[in-house]
Amino acid sequence: MRIAIIGAGNVGGGLAAAATKAGHDVKVVAAHPEHAEKVAAETGATAATPADAAGDADVVVLAVPFGAAAGVLGELGGTVAGKVVVDATNPLDDTFSDLTTVGTSATEQLAAQFPQVKLVKALNTVLAGRLGSATGLDAFYAGDDATAKAAAVELLQSLGFSPVDAGGLRMARSLEEMALLNITLNVRNNWPWQSAWGLSHQGA
């Protein structure tokens, strides 16, 4: 797959390394080009401009703070019209102790603003430190677009995850709460940021 990763922080960098290792053609974008170049040099990905990365991508991944996500999609404009966009963001507040959304999800808000984009929520419940060691881990995803969900499954499986379909985009709210809980547990218990969600398949 041709993957454009928007963001070169912990999540963007971890995903770039995992996706490149899985054999994908990965382009990385950052607000500061030198950050993208650094991640590219470390992972074997390619640093690119937003339009160049998204223009020929099969999947665009938002790996930026949620506050920047709408601006990114707005900047990309028609470049991402009809594209599959994986929203890996979480709408955390400044203290990482709560979500900024009420009664909705970050992804639903983006979907309302950018109806031309095929949005799917995925990878937000996975800590950055586990992106490169996904074997045996469940990865939850949610969306209303069948094409976007199929692309998310292909990507998640290629990285070693076991994809779990959480349902429609409404369930992105639950996935964002799951991410908040995992983050909170690591902070409160001084865990090493390696915990992950797993679904026990009763009766399987």
PDB file of N, CA, C and O in Angstrom, residues 7-57:
ATOM      1  N   GLY A   7       2.218  13.602  10.249  1.00  0.00           N
ATOM      2  CA  GLY A   7       2.668  13.686  11.632  1.00  0.00           C
ATOM      3  C   GLY A   7       3.924  12.858  11.829  1.00  0.00           C
ATOM      4  O   GLY A   7       3.999  11.715  11.365  1.00  0.00           O
ATOM      5  N   ALA A   8       4.906  13.442  12.501  1.00  0.00           N
ATOM      6  CA  ALA A   8       6.181  12.749  12.686  1.00  0.00           C
ATOM      7  C   ALA A   8       6.565  12.666  14.156  1.00  0.00           C
ATOM      8  O   ALA A   8       7.741  12.616  14.496  1.00  0.00           O
ATOM      9  N   GLY A   9       5.554  12.638  15.029  1.00  0.00           N
ATOM     10  CA  GLY A   9       5.813  12.465  16.455  1.00  0.00           C
ATOM     11  C   GLY A   9       5.958  11.001  16.810  1.00  0.00           C
ATOM     12  O   GLY A   9       6.322  10.172  15.966  1.00  0.00           O
ATOM     13  N   ASN A  10       5.649  10.665  18.053  1.00  0.00           N
ATOM     14  CA  ASN A  10       5.801   9.282  18.502  1.00  0.00           C
ATOM     15  C   ASN A  10       4.930   8.323  17.699  1.00  0.00           C
ATOM     16  O   ASN A  10       5.383   7.248  17.285  1.00  0.00           O
ATOM     17  N   VAL A  11       3.682   8.704  17.481  1.00  0.00           N
ATOM     18  CA  VAL A  11       2.773   7.821  16.737  1.00  0.00           C
ATOM     19  C   VAL A  11       3.164   7.766  15.265  1.00  0.00           C
ATOM     20  O   VAL A  11       3.283   6.689  14.683  1.00  0.00           O
ATOM     21  N   GLY A  12       3.376   8.933  14.662  1.00  0.00           N
ATOM     22  CA  GLY A  12       3.750   8.959  13.250  1.00  0.00           C
ATOM     23  C   GLY A  12       5.054   8.239  12.985  1.00  0.00           C
ATOM     24  O   GLY A  12       5.174   7.466  12.022  1.00  0.00           O
ATOM     25  N   GLY A  13       6.033   8.456  13.853  1.00  0.00           N
ATOM     26  CA  GLY A  13       7.321   7.793  13.686  1.00  0.00           C
ATOM     27  C   GLY A  13       7.224   6.291  13.895  1.00  0.00           C
ATOM     28  O   GLY A  13       7.804   5.506  13.135  1.00  0.00           O
ATOM     29  N   GLY A  14       6.478   5.887  14.935  1.00  0.00           N
ATOM     30  CA  GLY A  14       6.314   4.456  15.192  1.00  0.00           C
ATOM     31  C   GLY A  14       5.578   3.758  14.071  1.00  0.00           C
ATOM     32  O   GLY A  14       5.936   2.648  13.673  1.00  0.00           O
ATOM     33  N   LEU A  15       4.567   4.427  13.540  1.00  0.00           N
ATOM     34  CA  LEU A  15       3.808   3.838  12.440  1.00  0.00           C
ATOM     35  C   LEU A  15       4.640   3.783  11.174  1.00  0.00           C
ATOM     36  O   LEU A  15       4.575   2.798  10.419  1.00  0.00           O
ATOM     37  N   ALA A  16       5.435   4.818  10.921  1.00  0.00           N
ATOM     38  CA  ALA A  16       6.299   4.822   9.739  1.00  0.00           C
ATOM     39  C   ALA A  16       7.274   3.648   9.778  1.00  0.00           C
ATOM     40  O   ALA A  16       7.488   2.971   8.771  1.00  0.00           O
ATOM     41  N   ALA A  17       7.855   3.400  10.949  1.00  0.00           N
ATOM     42  CA  ALA A  17       8.798   2.284  11.084  1.00  0.00           C
ATOM     43  C   ALA A  17       8.096   0.953  10.853  1.00  0.00           C
ATOM     44  O   ALA A  17       8.601   0.079  10.128  1.00  0.00           O
ATOM     45  N   ALA A  18       6.920   0.781  11.472  1.00  0.00           N
ATOM     46  CA  ALA A  18       6.203  -0.486  11.344  1.00  0.00           C
ATOM     47  C   ALA A  18       5.707  -0.714   9.920  1.00  0.00           C
ATOM     48  O   ALA A  18       5.797  -1.823   9.382  1.00  0.00           O
ATOM     49  N   ALA A  19       5.185   0.335   9.306  1.00  0.00           N
ATOM     50  CA  ALA A  19       4.633   0.192   7.956  1.00  0.00           C
ATOM     51  C   ALA A  19       5.726  -0.036   6.922  1.00  0.00           C
ATOM     52  O   ALA A  19       5.546  -0.811   5.977  1.00  0.00           O
ATOM     53  N   THR A  20       6.843   0.630   7.081  1.00  0.00           N
ATOM     54  CA  THR A  20       7.967   0.417   6.158  1.00  0.00           C
ATOM     55  C   THR A  20       8.493  -1.013   6.285  1.00  0.00           C
ATOM     56  O   THR A  20       8.771  -1.687   5.285  1.00  0.00           O
ATOM     57  N   LYS A  21       8.613  -1.475   7.524  1.00  0.00           N
ATOM     58  CA  LYS A  21       9.074  -2.842   7.767  1.00  0.00           C
ATOM     59  C   LYS A  21       8.121  -3.858   7.147  1.00  0.00           C
ATOM     60  O   LYS A  21       8.544  -4.922   6.681  1.00  0.00           O
ATOM     61  N   ALA A  22       6.825  -3.510   7.109  1.00  0.00           N
ATOM     62  CA  ALA A  22       5.815  -4.415   6.543  1.00  0.00           C
ATOM     63  C   ALA A  22       5.804  -4.384   5.015  1.00  0.00           C
ATOM     64  O   ALA A  22       5.047  -5.119   4.394  1.00  0.00           O
ATOM     65  N   GLY A  23       6.635  -3.527   4.428  1.00  0.00           N
ATOM     66  CA  GLY A  23       6.753  -3.497   2.974  1.00  0.00           C
ATOM     67  C   GLY A  23       5.953  -2.428   2.273  1.00  0.00           C
ATOM     68  O   GLY A  23       5.909  -2.394   1.037  1.00  0.00           O
ATOM     69  N   HIS A  24       5.333  -1.536   3.028  1.00  0.00           N
ATOM     70  CA  HIS A  24       4.546  -0.469   2.415  1.00  0.00           C
ATOM     71  C   HIS A  24       5.439   0.663   1.913  1.00  0.00           C
ATOM     72  O   HIS A  24       6.562   0.854   2.397  1.00  0.00           O
ATOM     73  N   ASP A  25       4.925   1.398   0.957  1.00  0.00           N
ATOM     74  CA  ASP A  25       5.584   2.606   0.462  1.00  0.00           C
ATOM     75  C   ASP A  25       5.087   3.756   1.321  1.00  0.00           C
ATOM     76  O   ASP A  25       3.925   4.159   1.217  1.00  0.00           O
ATOM     77  N   VAL A  26       5.945   4.281   2.185  1.00  0.00           N
ATOM     78  CA  VAL A  26       5.517   5.233   3.208  1.00  0.00           C
ATOM     79  C   VAL A  26       6.127   6.616   2.978  1.00  0.00           C
ATOM     80  O   VAL A  26       7.336   6.750   2.802  1.00  0.00           O
ATOM     81  N   LYS A  27       5.254   7.612   2.997  1.00  0.00           N
ATOM     82  CA  LYS A  27       5.699   9.009   2.964  1.00  0.00           C
ATOM     83  C   LYS A  27       5.268   9.681   4.256  1.00  0.00           C
ATOM     84  O   LYS A  27       4.144   9.487   4.722  1.00  0.00           O
ATOM     85  N   VAL A  28       6.174  10.483   4.819  1.00  0.00           N
ATOM     86  CA  VAL A  28       5.928  11.142   6.100  1.00  0.00           C
ATOM     87  C   VAL A  28       5.909  12.647   5.914  1.00  0.00           C
ATOM     88  O   VAL A  28       6.750  13.210   5.201  1.00  0.00           O
ATOM     89  N   VAL A  29       4.947  13.288   6.571  1.00  0.00           N
ATOM     90  CA  VAL A  29       4.780  14.733   6.494  1.00  0.00           C
ATOM     91  C   VAL A  29       4.809  15.302   7.906  1.00  0.00           C
ATOM     92  O   VAL A  29       4.279  14.693   8.842  1.00  0.00           O
ATOM     93  N   ALA A  30       5.416  16.466   8.072  1.00  0.00           N
ATOM     94  CA  ALA A  30       5.408  17.136   9.364  1.00  0.00           C
ATOM     95  C   ALA A  30       5.328  18.638   9.149  1.00  0.00           C
ATOM     96  O   ALA A  30       5.715  19.154   8.098  1.00  0.00           O
ATOM     97  N   ALA A  31       4.818  19.334  10.159  1.00  0.00           N
ATOM     98  CA  ALA A  31       4.733  20.793  10.083  1.00  0.00           C
ATOM     99  C   ALA A  31       6.125  21.395   9.913  1.00  0.00           C
ATOM    100  O   ALA A  31       6.301  22.409   9.233  1.00  0.00           O
ATOM    101  N   HIS A  32       7.102  20.763  10.532  1.00  0.00           N
ATOM    102  CA  HIS A  32       8.504  21.162  10.375  1.00  0.00           C
ATOM    103  C   HIS A  32       9.190  20.095   9.521  1.00  0.00           C
ATOM    104  O   HIS A  32       9.375  18.963   9.988  1.00  0.00           O
ATOM    105  N   PRO A  33       9.530  20.398   8.286  1.00  0.00           N
ATOM    106  CA  PRO A  33      10.080  19.392   7.365  1.00  0.00           C
ATOM    107  C   PRO A  33      11.273  18.626   7.925  1.00  0.00           C
ATOM    108  O   PRO A  33      11.439  17.435   7.617  1.00  0.00           O
ATOM    109  N   GLU A  34      12.068  19.267   8.765  1.00  0.00           N
ATOM    110  CA  GLU A  34      13.235  18.566   9.309  1.00  0.00           C
ATOM    111  C   GLU A  34      12.819  17.396  10.193  1.00  0.00           C
ATOM    112  O   GLU A  34      13.555  16.404  10.311  1.00  0.00           O
ATOM    113  N   HIS A  35      11.643  17.492  10.817  1.00  0.00           N
ATOM    114  CA  HIS A  35      11.154  16.372  11.630  1.00  0.00           C
ATOM    115  C   HIS A  35      10.782  15.186  10.749  1.00  0.00           C
ATOM    116  O   HIS A  35      11.083  14.032  11.082  1.00  0.00           O
ATOM    117  N   ALA A  36      10.149  15.467   9.622  1.00  0.00           N
ATOM    118  CA  ALA A  36       9.812  14.402   8.680  1.00  0.00           C
ATOM    119  C   ALA A  36      11.074  13.772   8.108  1.00  0.00           C
ATOM    120  O   ALA A  36      11.154  12.550   7.934  1.00  0.00           O
ATOM    121  N   GLU A  37      12.064  14.599   7.817  1.00  0.00           N
ATOM    122  CA  GLU A  37      13.323  14.077   7.274  1.00  0.00           C
ATOM    123  C   GLU A  37      14.024  13.188   8.279  1.00  0.00           C
ATOM    124  O   GLU A  37      14.616  12.159   7.917  1.00  0.00           O
ATOM    125  N   LYS A  38      13.959  13.548   9.562  1.00  0.00           N
ATOM    126  CA  LYS A  38      14.585  12.744  10.605  1.00  0.00           C
ATOM    127  C   LYS A  38      13.907  11.376  10.708  1.00  0.00           C
ATOM    128  O   LYS A  38      14.580  10.341  10.762  1.00  0.00           O
ATOM    129  N   VAL A  39      12.574  11.377  10.734  1.00  0.00           N
ATOM    130  CA  VAL A  39      11.833  10.109  10.816  1.00  0.00           C
ATOM    131  C   VAL A  39      12.090   9.269   9.576  1.00  0.00           C
ATOM    132  O   VAL A  39      12.277   8.050   9.660  1.00  0.00           O
ATOM    133  N   ALA A  40      12.125   9.904   8.423  1.00  0.00           N
ATOM    134  CA  ALA A  40      12.375   9.175   7.174  1.00  0.00           C
ATOM    135  C   ALA A  40      13.741   8.504   7.202  1.00  0.00           C
ATOM    136  O   ALA A  40      13.886   7.340   6.800  1.00  0.00           O
ATOM    137  N   ALA A  41      14.739   9.233   7.689  1.00  0.00           N
ATOM    138  CA  ALA A  41      16.096   8.677   7.752  1.00  0.00           C
ATOM    139  C   ALA A  41      16.173   7.499   8.717  1.00  0.00           C
ATOM    140  O   ALA A  41      16.911   6.533   8.487  1.00  0.00           O
ATOM    141  N   GLU A  42      15.393   7.556   9.783  1.00  0.00           N
ATOM    142  CA  GLU A  42      15.425   6.506  10.802  1.00  0.00           C
ATOM    143  C   GLU A  42      14.612   5.276  10.421  1.00  0.00           C
ATOM    144  O   GLU A  42      14.899   4.172  10.907  1.00  0.00           O
ATOM    145  N   THR A  43      13.631   5.457   9.553  1.00  0.00           N
ATOM    146  CA  THR A  43      12.691   4.363   9.292  1.00  0.00           C
ATOM    147  C   THR A  43      12.734   3.805   7.870  1.00  0.00           C
ATOM    148  O   THR A  43      12.164   2.744   7.612  1.00  0.00           O
ATOM    149  N   GLY A  44      13.363   4.527   6.953  1.00  0.00           N
ATOM    150  CA  GLY A  44      13.362   4.090   5.563  1.00  0.00           C
ATOM    151  C   GLY A  44      12.185   4.619   4.780  1.00  0.00           C
ATOM    152  O   GLY A  44      11.980   4.258   3.616  1.00  0.00           O
ATOM    153  N   ALA A  45      11.394   5.490   5.417  1.00  0.00           N
ATOM    154  CA  ALA A  45      10.292   6.142   4.719  1.00  0.00           C
ATOM    155  C   ALA A  45      10.837   7.313   3.903  1.00  0.00           C
ATOM    156  O   ALA A  45      12.041   7.551   3.869  1.00  0.00           O
ATOM    157  N   THR A  46       9.949   8.056   3.258  1.00  0.00           N
ATOM    158  CA  THR A  46      10.339   9.218   2.463  1.00  0.00           C
ATOM    159  C   THR A  46       9.667  10.452   3.036  1.00  0.00           C
ATOM    160  O   THR A  46       8.463  10.444   3.310  1.00  0.00           O
ATOM    161  N   ALA A  47      10.436  11.513   3.232  1.00  0.00           N
ATOM    162  CA  ALA A  47       9.858  12.785   3.663  1.00  0.00           C
ATOM    163  C   ALA A  47       9.218  13.455   2.459  1.00  0.00           C
ATOM    164  O   ALA A  47       9.750  13.415   1.352  1.00  0.00           O
ATOM    165  N   ALA A  48       8.052  14.060   2.669  1.00  0.00           N
ATOM    166  CA  ALA A  48       7.328  14.643   1.546  1.00  0.00           C
ATOM    167  C   ALA A  48       6.503  15.841   2.006  1.00  0.00           C
ATOM    168  O   ALA A  48       6.308  16.064   3.201  1.00  0.00           O
ATOM    169  N   THR A  49       5.999  16.585   1.045  1.00  0.00           N
ATOM    170  CA  THR A  49       5.050  17.651   1.330  1.00  0.00           C
ATOM    171  C   THR A  49       3.670  17.028   1.499  1.00  0.00           C
ATOM    172  O   THR A  49       3.427  15.900   1.027  1.00  0.00           O
ATOM    173  N   PRO A  50       2.739  17.719   2.146  1.00  0.00           N
ATOM    174  CA  PRO A  50       1.402  17.140   2.321  1.00  0.00           C
ATOM    175  C   PRO A  50       0.732  16.728   1.012  1.00  0.00           C
ATOM    176  O   PRO A  50       0.207  15.618   0.900  1.00  0.00           O
ATOM    177  N   ALA A  51       0.761  17.609   0.019  1.00  0.00           N
ATOM    178  CA  ALA A  51       0.091  17.314  -1.252  1.00  0.00           C
ATOM    179  C   ALA A  51       0.747  16.141  -1.962  1.00  0.00           C
ATOM    180  O   ALA A  51       0.067  15.283  -2.543  1.00  0.00           O
ATOM    181  N   ASP A  52       2.077  16.073  -1.915  1.00  0.00           N
ATOM    182  CA  ASP A  52       2.790  14.985  -2.584  1.00  0.00           C
ATOM    183  C   ASP A  52       2.503  13.653  -1.905  1.00  0.00           C
ATOM    184  O   ASP A  52       2.280  12.634  -2.566  1.00  0.00           O
ATOM    185  N   ALA A  53       2.492  13.667  -0.563  1.00  0.00           N
ATOM    186  CA  ALA A  53       2.268  12.422   0.172  1.00  0.00           C
ATOM    187  C   ALA A  53       0.851  11.907  -0.029  1.00  0.00           C
ATOM    188  O   ALA A  53       0.629  10.721  -0.257  1.00  0.00           O
ATOM    189  N   ALA A  54      -0.121  12.803   0.060  1.00  0.00           N
ATOM    190  CA  ALA A  54      -1.518  12.383  -0.024  1.00  0.00           C
ATOM    191  C   ALA A  54      -1.974  12.139  -1.449  1.00  0.00           C
ATOM    192  O   ALA A  54      -2.898  11.353  -1.684  1.00  0.00           O
ATOM    193  N   GLY A  55      -1.325  12.784  -2.411  1.00  0.00           N
ATOM    194  CA  GLY A  55      -1.797  12.741  -3.788  1.00  0.00           C
ATOM    195  C   GLY A  55      -1.920  11.352  -4.371  1.00  0.00           C
ATOM    196  O   GLY A  55      -2.914  11.046  -5.039  1.00  0.00           O
ATOM    197  N   ASP A  56      -0.937  10.486  -4.117  1.00  0.00           N
ATOM    198  CA  ASP A  56      -0.993   9.139  -4.697  1.00  0.00           C
ATOM    199  C   ASP A  56      -1.154   8.059  -3.636  1.00  0.00           C
ATOM    200  O   ASP A  56      -0.925   6.877  -3.888  1.00  0.00           O
ATOM    201  N   ALA A  57      -1.569   8.460  -2.438  1.00  0.00           N
ATOM    202  CA  ALA A  57      -1.688   7.499  -1.335  1.00  0.00           C
ATOM    203  C   ALA A  57      -2.948   6.656  -1.444  1.00  0.00           C
ATOM    204  O   ALA A  57      -3.999   7.137  -1.870  1.00  0.00           O
TER     205      ALA A  57
END
